[in-house]
CSV table of C-alpha atoms in Angstrom, one decimal:
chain,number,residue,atom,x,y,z
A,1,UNK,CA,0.0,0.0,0.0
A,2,UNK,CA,1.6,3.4,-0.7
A,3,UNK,CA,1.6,5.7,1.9
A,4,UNK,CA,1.6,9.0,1.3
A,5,UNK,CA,0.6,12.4,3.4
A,6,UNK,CA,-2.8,13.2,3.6
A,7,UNK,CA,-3.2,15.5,6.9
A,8,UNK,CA,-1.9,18.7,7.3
A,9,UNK,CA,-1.0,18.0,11.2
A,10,UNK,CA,1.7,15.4,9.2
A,11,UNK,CA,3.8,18.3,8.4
A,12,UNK,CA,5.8,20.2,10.3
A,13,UNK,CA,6.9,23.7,9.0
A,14,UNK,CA,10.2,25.2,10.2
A,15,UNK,CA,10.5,28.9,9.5
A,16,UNK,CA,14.6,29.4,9.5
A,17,UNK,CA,14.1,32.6,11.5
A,18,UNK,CA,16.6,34.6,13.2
A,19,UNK,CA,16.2,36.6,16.7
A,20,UNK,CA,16.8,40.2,15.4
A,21,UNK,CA,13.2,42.3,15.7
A,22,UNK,CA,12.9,42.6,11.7
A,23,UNK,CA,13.5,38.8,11.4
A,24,UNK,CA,10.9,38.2,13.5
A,25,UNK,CA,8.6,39.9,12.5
A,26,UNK,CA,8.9,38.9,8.7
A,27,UNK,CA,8.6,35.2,10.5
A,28,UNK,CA,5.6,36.0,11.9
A,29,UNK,CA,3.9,37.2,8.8
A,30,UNK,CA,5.2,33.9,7.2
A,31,UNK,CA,3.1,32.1,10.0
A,32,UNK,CA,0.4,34.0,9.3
A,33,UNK,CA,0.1,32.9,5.8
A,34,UNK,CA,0.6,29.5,6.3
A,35,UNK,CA,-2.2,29.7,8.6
A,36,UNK,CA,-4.4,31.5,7.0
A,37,UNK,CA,-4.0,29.4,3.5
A,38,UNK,CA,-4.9,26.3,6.3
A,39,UNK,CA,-8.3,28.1,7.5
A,40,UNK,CA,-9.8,27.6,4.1
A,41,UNK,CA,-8.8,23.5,4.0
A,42,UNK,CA,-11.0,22.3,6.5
A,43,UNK,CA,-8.4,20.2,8.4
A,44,UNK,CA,-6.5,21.1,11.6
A,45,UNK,CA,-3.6,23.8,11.1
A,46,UNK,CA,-0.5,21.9,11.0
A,47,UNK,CA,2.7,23.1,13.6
A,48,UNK,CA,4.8,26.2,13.1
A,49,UNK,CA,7.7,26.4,14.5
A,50,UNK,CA,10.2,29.1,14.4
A,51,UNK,CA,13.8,28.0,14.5
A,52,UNK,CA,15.2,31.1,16.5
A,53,UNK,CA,13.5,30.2,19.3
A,54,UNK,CA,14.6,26.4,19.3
A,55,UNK,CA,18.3,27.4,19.7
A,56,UNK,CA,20.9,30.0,21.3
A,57,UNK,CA,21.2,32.7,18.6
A,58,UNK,CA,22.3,30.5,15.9
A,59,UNK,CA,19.8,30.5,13.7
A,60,UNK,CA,20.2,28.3,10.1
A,61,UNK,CA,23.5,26.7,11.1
A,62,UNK,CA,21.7,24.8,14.0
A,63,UNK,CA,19.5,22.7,12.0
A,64,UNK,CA,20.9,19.9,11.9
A,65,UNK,CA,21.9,19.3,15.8
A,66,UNK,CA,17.8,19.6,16.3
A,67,UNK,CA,17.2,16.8,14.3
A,68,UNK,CA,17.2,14.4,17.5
A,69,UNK,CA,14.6,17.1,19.3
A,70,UNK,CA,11.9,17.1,16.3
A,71,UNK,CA,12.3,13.5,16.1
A,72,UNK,CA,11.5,13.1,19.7
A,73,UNK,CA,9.2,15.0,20.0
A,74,UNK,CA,6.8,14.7,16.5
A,75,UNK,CA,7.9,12.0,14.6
A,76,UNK,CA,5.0,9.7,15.9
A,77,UNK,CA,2.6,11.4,14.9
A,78,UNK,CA,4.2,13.2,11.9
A,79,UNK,CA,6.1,12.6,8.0
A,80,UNK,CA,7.9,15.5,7.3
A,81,UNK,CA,9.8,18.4,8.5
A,82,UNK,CA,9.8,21.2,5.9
A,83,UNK,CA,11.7,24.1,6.2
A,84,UNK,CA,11.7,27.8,4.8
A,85,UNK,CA,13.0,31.1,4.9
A,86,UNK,CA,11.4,34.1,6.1
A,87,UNK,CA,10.8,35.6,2.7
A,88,UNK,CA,9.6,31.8,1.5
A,89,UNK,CA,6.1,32.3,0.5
A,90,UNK,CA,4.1,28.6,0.0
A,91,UNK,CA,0.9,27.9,-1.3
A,92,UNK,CA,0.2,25.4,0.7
A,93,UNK,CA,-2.6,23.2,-1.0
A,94,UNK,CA,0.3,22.6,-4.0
A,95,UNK,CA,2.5,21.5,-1.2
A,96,UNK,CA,1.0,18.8,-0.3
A,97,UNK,CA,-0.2,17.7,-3.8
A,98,UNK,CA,3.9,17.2,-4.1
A,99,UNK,CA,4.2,15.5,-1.1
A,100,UNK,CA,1.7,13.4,-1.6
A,101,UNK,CA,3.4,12.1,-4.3
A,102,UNK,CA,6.3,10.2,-2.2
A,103,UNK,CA,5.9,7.4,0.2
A,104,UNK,CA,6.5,8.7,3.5
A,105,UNK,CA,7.8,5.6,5.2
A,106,UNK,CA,10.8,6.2,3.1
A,107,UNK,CA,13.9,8.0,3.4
A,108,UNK,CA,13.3,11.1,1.7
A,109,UNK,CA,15.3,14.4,1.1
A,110,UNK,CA,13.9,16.9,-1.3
A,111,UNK,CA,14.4,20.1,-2.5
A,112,UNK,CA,15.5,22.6,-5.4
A,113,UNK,CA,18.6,21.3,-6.7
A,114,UNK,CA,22.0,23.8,-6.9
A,115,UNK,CA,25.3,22.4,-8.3
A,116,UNK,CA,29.0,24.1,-8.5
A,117,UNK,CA,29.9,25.0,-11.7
A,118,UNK,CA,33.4,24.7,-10.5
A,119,UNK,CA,35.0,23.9,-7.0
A,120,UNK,CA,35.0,26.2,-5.6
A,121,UNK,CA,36.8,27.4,-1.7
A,122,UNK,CA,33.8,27.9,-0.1
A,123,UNK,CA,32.6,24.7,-0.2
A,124,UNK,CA,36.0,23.4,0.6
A,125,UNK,CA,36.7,22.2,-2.9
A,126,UNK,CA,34.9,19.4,-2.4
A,127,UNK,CA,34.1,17.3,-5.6
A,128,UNK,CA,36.6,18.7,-7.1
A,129,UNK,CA,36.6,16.5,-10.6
A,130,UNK,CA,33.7,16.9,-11.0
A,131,UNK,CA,31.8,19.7,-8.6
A,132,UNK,CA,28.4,19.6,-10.8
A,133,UNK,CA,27.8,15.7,-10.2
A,134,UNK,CA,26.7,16.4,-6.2
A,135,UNK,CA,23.4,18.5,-5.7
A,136,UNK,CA,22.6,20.4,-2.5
A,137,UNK,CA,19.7,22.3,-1.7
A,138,UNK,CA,18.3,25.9,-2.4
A,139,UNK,CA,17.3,26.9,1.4
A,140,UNK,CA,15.3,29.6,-0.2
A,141,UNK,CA,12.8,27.2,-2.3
A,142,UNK,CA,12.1,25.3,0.9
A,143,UNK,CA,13.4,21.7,1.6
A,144,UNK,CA,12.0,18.6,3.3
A,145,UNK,CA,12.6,15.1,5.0
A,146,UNK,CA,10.9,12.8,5.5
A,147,UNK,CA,10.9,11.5,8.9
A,148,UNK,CA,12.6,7.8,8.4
A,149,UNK,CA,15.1,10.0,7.7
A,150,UNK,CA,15.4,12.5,10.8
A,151,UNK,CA,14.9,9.5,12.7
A,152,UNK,CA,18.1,8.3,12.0
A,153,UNK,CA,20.1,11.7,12.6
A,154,UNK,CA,22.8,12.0,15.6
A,155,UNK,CA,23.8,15.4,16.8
A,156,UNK,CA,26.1,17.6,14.1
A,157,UNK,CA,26.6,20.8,12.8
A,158,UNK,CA,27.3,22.3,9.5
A,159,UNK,CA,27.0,26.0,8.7
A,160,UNK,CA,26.4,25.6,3.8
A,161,UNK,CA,24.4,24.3,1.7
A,162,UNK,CA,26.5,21.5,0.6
A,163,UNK,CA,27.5,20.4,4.1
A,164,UNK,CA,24.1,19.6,4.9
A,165,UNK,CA,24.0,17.8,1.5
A,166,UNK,CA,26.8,15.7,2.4
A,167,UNK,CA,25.8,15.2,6.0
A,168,UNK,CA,22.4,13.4,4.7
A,169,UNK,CA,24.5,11.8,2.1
A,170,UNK,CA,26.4,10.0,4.6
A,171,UNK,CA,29.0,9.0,1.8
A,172,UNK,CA,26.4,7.0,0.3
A,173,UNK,CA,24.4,5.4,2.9
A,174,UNK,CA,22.1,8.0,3.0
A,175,UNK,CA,19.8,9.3,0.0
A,176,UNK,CA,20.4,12.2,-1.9
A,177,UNK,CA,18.7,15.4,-2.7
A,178,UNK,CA,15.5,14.6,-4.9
A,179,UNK,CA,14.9,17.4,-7.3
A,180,UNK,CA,11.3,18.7,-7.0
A,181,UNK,CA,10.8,21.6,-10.0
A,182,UNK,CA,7.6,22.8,-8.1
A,183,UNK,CA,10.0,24.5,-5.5
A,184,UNK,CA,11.0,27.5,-6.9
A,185,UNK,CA,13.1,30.6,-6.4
A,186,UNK,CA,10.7,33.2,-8.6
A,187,UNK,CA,9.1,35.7,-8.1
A,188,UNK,CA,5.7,35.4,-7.0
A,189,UNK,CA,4.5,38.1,-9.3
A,190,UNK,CA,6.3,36.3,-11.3
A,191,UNK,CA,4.1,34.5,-14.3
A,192,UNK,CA,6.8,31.5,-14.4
A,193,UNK,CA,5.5,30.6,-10.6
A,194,UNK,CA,2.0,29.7,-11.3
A,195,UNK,CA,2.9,26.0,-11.3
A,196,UNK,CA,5.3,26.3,-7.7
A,197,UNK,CA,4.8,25.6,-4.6
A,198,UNK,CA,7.0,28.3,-3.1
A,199,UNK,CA,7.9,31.3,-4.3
A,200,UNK,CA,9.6,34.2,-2.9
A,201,UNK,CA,8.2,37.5,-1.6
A,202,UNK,CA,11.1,39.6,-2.0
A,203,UNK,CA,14.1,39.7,-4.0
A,204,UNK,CA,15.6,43.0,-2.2
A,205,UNK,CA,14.6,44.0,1.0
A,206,UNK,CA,12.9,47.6,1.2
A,207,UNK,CA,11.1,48.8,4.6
A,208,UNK,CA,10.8,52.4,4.0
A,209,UNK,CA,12.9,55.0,2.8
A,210,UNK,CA,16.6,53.8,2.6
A,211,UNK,CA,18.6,54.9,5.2
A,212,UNK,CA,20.8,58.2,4.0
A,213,UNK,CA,24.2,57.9,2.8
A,214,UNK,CA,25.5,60.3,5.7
A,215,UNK,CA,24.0,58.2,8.2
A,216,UNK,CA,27.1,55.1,7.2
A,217,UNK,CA,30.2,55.3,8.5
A,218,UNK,CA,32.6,53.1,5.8
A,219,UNK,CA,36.0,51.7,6.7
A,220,UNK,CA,37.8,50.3,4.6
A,221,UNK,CA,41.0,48.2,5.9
A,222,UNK,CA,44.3,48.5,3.6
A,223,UNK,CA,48.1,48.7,3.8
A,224,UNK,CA,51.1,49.8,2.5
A,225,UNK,CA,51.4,47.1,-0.7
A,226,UNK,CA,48.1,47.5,-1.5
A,227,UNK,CA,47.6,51.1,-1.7
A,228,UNK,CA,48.6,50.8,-6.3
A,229,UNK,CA,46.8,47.7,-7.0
A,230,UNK,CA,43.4,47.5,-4.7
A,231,UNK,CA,42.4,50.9,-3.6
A,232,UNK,CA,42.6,52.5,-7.2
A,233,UNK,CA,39.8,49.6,-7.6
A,234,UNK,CA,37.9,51.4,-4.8
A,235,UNK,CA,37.9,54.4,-5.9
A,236,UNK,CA,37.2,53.5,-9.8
A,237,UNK,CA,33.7,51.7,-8.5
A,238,UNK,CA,31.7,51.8,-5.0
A,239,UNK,CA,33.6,55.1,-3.2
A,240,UNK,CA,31.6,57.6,-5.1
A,241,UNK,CA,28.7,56.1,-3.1
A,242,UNK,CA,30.1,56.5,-0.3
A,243,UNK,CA,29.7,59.7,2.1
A,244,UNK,CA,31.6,59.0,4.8
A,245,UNK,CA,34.6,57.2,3.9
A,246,UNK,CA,38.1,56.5,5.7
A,247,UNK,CA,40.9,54.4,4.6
A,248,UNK,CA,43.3,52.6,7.4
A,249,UNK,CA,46.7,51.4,6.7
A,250,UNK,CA,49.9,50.5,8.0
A,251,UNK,CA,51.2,54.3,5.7
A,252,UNK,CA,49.8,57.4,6.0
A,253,UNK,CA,49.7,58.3,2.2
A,254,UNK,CA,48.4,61.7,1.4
A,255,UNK,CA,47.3,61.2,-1.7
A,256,UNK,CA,44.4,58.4,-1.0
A,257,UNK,CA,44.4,59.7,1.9
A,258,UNK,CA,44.9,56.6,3.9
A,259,UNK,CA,45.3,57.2,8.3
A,260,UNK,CA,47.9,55.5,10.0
A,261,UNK,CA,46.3,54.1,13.3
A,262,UNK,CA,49.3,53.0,14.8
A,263,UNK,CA,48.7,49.3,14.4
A,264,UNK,CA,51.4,47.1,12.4
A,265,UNK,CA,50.0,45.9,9.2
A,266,UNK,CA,49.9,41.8,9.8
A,267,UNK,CA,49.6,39.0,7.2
A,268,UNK,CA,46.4,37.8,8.5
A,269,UNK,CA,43.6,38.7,10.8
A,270,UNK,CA,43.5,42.8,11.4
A,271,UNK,CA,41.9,41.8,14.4
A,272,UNK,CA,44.2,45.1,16.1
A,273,UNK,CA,43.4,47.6,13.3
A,274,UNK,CA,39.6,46.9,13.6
A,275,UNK,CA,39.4,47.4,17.1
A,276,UNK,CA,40.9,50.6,16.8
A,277,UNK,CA,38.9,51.7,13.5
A,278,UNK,CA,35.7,50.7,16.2
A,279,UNK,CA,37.2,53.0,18.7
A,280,UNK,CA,38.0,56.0,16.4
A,281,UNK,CA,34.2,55.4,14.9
A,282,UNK,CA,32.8,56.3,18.6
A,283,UNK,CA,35.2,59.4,19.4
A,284,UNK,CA,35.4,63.2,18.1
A,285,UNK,CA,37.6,62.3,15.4
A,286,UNK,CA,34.7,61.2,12.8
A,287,UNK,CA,31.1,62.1,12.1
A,288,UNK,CA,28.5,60.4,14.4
A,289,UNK,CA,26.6,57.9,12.2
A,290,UNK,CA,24.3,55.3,13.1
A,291,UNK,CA,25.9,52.9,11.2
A,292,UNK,CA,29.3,51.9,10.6
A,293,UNK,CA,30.5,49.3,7.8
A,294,UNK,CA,33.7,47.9,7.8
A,295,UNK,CA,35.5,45.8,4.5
A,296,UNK,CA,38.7,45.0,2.9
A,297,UNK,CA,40.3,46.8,0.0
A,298,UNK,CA,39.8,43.9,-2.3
A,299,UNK,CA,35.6,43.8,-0.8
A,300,UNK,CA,33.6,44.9,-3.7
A,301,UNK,CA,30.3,46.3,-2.4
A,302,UNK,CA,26.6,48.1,-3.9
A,303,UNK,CA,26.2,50.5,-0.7
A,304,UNK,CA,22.4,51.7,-2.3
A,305,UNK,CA,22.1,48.5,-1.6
A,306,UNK,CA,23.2,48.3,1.1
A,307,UNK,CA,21.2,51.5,2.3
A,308,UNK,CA,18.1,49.6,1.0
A,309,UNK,CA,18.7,47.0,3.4
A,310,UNK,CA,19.2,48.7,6.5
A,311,UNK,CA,15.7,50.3,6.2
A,312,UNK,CA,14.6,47.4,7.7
A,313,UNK,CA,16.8,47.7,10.9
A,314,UNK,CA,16.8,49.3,13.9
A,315,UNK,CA,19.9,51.2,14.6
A,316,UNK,CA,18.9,51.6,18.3
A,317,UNK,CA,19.2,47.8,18.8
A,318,UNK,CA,22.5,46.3,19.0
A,319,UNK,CA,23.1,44.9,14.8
A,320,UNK,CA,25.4,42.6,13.2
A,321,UNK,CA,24.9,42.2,10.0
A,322,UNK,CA,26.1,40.2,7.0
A,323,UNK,CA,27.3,36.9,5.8
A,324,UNK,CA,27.3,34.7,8.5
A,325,UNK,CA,29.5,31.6,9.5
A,326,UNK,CA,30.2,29.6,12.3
A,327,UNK,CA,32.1,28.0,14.6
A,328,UNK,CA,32.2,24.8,16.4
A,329,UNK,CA,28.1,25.2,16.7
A,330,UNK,CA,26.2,22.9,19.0
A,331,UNK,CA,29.7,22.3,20.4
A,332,UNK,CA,29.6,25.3,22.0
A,333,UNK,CA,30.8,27.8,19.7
A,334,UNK,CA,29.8,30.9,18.0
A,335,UNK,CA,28.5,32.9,14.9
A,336,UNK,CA,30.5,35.7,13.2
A,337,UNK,CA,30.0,37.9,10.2
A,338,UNK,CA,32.8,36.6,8.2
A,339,UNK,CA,35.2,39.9,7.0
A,340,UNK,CA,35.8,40.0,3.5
A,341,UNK,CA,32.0,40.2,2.2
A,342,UNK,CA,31.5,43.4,4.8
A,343,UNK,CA,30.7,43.7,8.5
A,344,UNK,CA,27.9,46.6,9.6
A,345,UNK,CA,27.3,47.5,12.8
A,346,UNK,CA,24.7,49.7,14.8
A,347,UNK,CA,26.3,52.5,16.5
A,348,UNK,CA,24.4,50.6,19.8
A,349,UNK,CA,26.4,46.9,18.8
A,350,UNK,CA,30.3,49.6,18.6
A,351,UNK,CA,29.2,51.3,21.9
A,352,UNK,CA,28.2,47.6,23.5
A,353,UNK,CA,30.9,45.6,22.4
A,354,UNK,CA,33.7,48.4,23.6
A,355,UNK,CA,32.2,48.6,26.8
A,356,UNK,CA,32.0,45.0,27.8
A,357,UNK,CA,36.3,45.3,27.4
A,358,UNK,CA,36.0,42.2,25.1
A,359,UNK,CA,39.7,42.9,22.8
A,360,UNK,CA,42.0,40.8,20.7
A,361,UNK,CA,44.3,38.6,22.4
A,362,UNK,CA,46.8,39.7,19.3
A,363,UNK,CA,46.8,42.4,16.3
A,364,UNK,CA,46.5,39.3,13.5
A,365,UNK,CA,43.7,37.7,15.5
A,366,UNK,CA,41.4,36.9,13.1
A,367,UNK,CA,39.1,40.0,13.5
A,368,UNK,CA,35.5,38.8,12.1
A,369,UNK,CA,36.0,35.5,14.4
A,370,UNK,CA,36.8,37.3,18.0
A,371,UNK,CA,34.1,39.9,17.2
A,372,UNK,CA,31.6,36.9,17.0
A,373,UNK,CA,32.6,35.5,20.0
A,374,UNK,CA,32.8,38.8,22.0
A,375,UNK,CA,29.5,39.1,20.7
A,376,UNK,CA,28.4,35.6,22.0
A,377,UNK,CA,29.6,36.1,24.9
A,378,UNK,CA,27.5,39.6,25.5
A,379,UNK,CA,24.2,37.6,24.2
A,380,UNK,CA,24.3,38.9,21.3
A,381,UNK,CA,23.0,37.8,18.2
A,382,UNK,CA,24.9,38.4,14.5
A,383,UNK,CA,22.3,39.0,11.9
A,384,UNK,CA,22.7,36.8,8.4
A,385,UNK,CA,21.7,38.4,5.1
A,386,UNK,CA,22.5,36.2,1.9
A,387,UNK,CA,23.1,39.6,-0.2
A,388,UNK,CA,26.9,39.5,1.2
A,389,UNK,CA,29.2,37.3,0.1
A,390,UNK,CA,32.2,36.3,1.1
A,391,UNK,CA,34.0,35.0,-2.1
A,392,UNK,CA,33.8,36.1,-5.8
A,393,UNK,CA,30.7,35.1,-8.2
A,394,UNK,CA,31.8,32.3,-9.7
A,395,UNK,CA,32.2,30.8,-6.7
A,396,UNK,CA,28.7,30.5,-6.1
A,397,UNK,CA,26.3,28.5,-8.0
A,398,UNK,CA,24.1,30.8,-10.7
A,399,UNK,CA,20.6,29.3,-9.7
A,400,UNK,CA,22.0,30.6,-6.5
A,401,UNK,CA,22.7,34.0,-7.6
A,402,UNK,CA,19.7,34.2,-9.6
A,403,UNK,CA,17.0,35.0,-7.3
A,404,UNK,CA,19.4,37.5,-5.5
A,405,UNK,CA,20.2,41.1,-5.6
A,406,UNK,CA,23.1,40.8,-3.8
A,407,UNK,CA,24.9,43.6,-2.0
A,408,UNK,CA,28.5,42.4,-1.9
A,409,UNK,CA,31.2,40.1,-3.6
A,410,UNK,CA,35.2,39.8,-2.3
A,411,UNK,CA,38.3,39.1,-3.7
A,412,UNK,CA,40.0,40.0,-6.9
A,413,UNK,CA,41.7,36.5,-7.4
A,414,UNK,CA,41.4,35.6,-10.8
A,415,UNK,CA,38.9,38.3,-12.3
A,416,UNK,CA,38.6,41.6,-14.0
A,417,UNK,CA,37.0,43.5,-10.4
A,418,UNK,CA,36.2,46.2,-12.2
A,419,UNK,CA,33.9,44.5,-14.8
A,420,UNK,CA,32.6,42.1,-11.7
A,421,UNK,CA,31.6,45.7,-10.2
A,422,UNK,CA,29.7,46.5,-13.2
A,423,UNK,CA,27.9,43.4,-13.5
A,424,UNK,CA,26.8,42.3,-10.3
A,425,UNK,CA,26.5,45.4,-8.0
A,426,UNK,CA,26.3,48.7,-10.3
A,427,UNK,CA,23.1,50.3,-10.4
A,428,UNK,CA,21.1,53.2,-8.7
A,429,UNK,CA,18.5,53.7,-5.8
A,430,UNK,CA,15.1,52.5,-8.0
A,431,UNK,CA,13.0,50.0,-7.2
A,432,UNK,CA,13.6,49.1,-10.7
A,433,UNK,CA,16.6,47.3,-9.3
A,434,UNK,CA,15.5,43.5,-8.9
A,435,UNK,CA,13.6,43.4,-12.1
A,436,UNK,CA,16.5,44.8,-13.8
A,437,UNK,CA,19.2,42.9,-12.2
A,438,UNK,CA,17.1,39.1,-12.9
A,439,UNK,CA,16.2,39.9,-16.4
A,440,UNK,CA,19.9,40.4,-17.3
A,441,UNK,CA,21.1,37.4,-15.0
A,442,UNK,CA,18.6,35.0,-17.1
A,443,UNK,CA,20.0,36.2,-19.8
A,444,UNK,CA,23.4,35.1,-19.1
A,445,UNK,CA,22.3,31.8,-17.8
């Protein structure tokens, strides 16, 4: 007999939320929906769960070490755990036609399949023959398993895409990702989405005016041996944008200008020159600003963007914000906002985190890393957007990229910066932006 979902109070939605007010509130609408869609089906509302408030600040990394909690506590009476982003809008009534369609007393792990074009560092090169054969899942078309599958989880932790892939995997033992075309990435004005069961509400975050140029502090870290090759980069793309704009070296050179803060340039980490570019943001010496942004000389960054985005914050409440990794999670360790795709801050997270005396323990500490654990250890949450990125474009798969308007790239390994600029991240304040940005990535793809 096949056995297949016919209950709503089978499913179990996961909304991969995070603790910061706008998140929540974004979450909250997504429940909302969900529930609302379930008023008109006659059957029980099925369980919402948000996954900020299962964990200790750290958000989508912790999924998998819960695995052994929802399998405890609703796999008798439940066959499958589906999971979504905030901006993850599902129709629900399609979604359970699809899931319908698979036998849930099987091992089942679906979602919208990504590949690597290439291998690529931030997957950790793995595959590296051949990078397009393994599939992982887009997090922002919603995924699922089945619950013979959770059942058979132990405690781990990965913090990408592919990691969770591979974790499932099990190096074969386990089943791989099961491509399901109804999970989609578009639009959902979009006329491509009328046959999808998910769909997404908002390619680039808008919640109001965007916040004013003068109110962004930008720091951007250099040194001596870069000041010819990356800053001239700098200048020639994003520092027109910029209002308020410093660059720190290990040289005062006049004719950037650059400020010498006193710190010895080191090969790694900077963790001693942003501490000290934190400290100058908070005295007389610069503008007060509600928001200060801090990236490398080789970070290539849209700050209207970027101003977009932080509409939806609150600069009273101590912020985070960008790409974030992690650390040794559900091991006890920590978030951070990895460095090279951009760090911003509330003036309220510079003024917290200098208070508490949390420092480097050595200039070339690796800066992003001891800010996230000065900031776990306050109780304070780091904020993840997927608009930052940490590596260049083509380290990212394009069905990835696709439905994004992304904010920032980094590195200038192996590419023409300038022209990445000018692709991916040059445009104006319209909200002409997102249409304009996805009709000329299709057209590449």
């Amino acid at each position: 007999m096949h056995m297949c979902v016919t209950d709503l109070r089978e499913i179990v939605f996961v909304i991969q939320s995070q603790s910061n007010s706008y998140h929540v509130r974004q979450a909250e609408r997504r429940r909302e929906d969900l529930l609302q869609q379930t008023q008109s089906l006659t059957q029980p509302p099925p369980l919402v769960l948000f996954l900020h408030s299962l964990t200790d600040n750290e958000g989508d990394w912790s999924i998998l070490p819960l695995l052994p909690y929802f399998s405890l506590s609703f796999g008798k009476n439940s066959s499958w755990l589906v999971f979504l982003e905030e901006e993850t809008k599902v129709k629900v009534t399609k979604l359970l036609q699809i899931l319908r369609k698979f036998d849930r007393r099987k091992e089942w792990f679906l979602g919208k399949p990504l590949h690597d074009e290439e291998s690529t560092i931030i997957h950790h090169y793995a595959f590296a023959e051949n990078p397009s054969i393994f599939k992982y899942p887009d997090f922002s078309a919603a995924w699922a398993l089945s619950f013979p599958l959770v059942d058979r989880f132990t405690c781990f932790c990965f913090n990408y895409l592919l990691q969770v892939a591979l974790y499932i995997w099990e190096n074969g033992q386990g089943p791989r990702l099961t491509g399901v075309p109804e999970l989609c990435t578009e639009s959902e004005a979009s006329q491509a989405a009328q046959h999808c069961a998910t769909t997404l509400s908002n390619l680039s975050p808008l919640c109001g005016d965007p916040v004013k140029k003068e109110e962004i502090f930008v720091a951007v870290k250099t040194c001596k041996k870069f000041h010819n090759e990356r800053v001239p980069v700098v200048k020639k793309t994003w520092e027109r944008d910029a209002s308020l704009l410093e660059y720190y070296s290990d040289h005062a050179d006049p004719t950037i200008p650059t400020i010498d803060l006193g710190v010895p340039n080191t090969e790694r980490g900077h963790c001693g020159k942003t501490f000290a570019i934190m400290k100058r943001y908070v005295s007389e010496a610069v503008p007060k600003t509600s928001w200060l942004l801090v990236v490398d000389d080789d970070t290539l960054i849209s700050l209207p963007r970027l101003q977009m985005l932080l509409s939806c914050y609150d600069p009273s409440e101590p912020v985070c914000l960008g790409e974030r990794y992690g650390y040794g999670l559900g091991q006890g360790g920590y978030s951070y906002i990895t460095g090279g795709g951009g760090m911003v801050f509330s003036r309220t997270a510079v003024m917290k985190l200098l208070a508490s005396g949390c420092k480097c323990y050595s200039d070339d500490a690796p800066d992003d890393m001891v800010l996230g654990m000065c900031f776990n250890a306050l109780g304070l949450p780091v904020t993840h957007s997927p608009l930052f990125h940490q590596a260049r474009p083509e380290d990212y798969s394009r069905e990835f990229l696709n439905h994004q308007v992304p904010i920032s790239f980094h590195k200038h390994w192996n590419i023409d910066p300038i022209a990445v600029f000018n692709r991916w991240l040059k445009d104006g304040l319209t909200s002409e932006i997102p249409q304009k940005f996805m009709k000329s990535t299709k057209e590449e793809l």
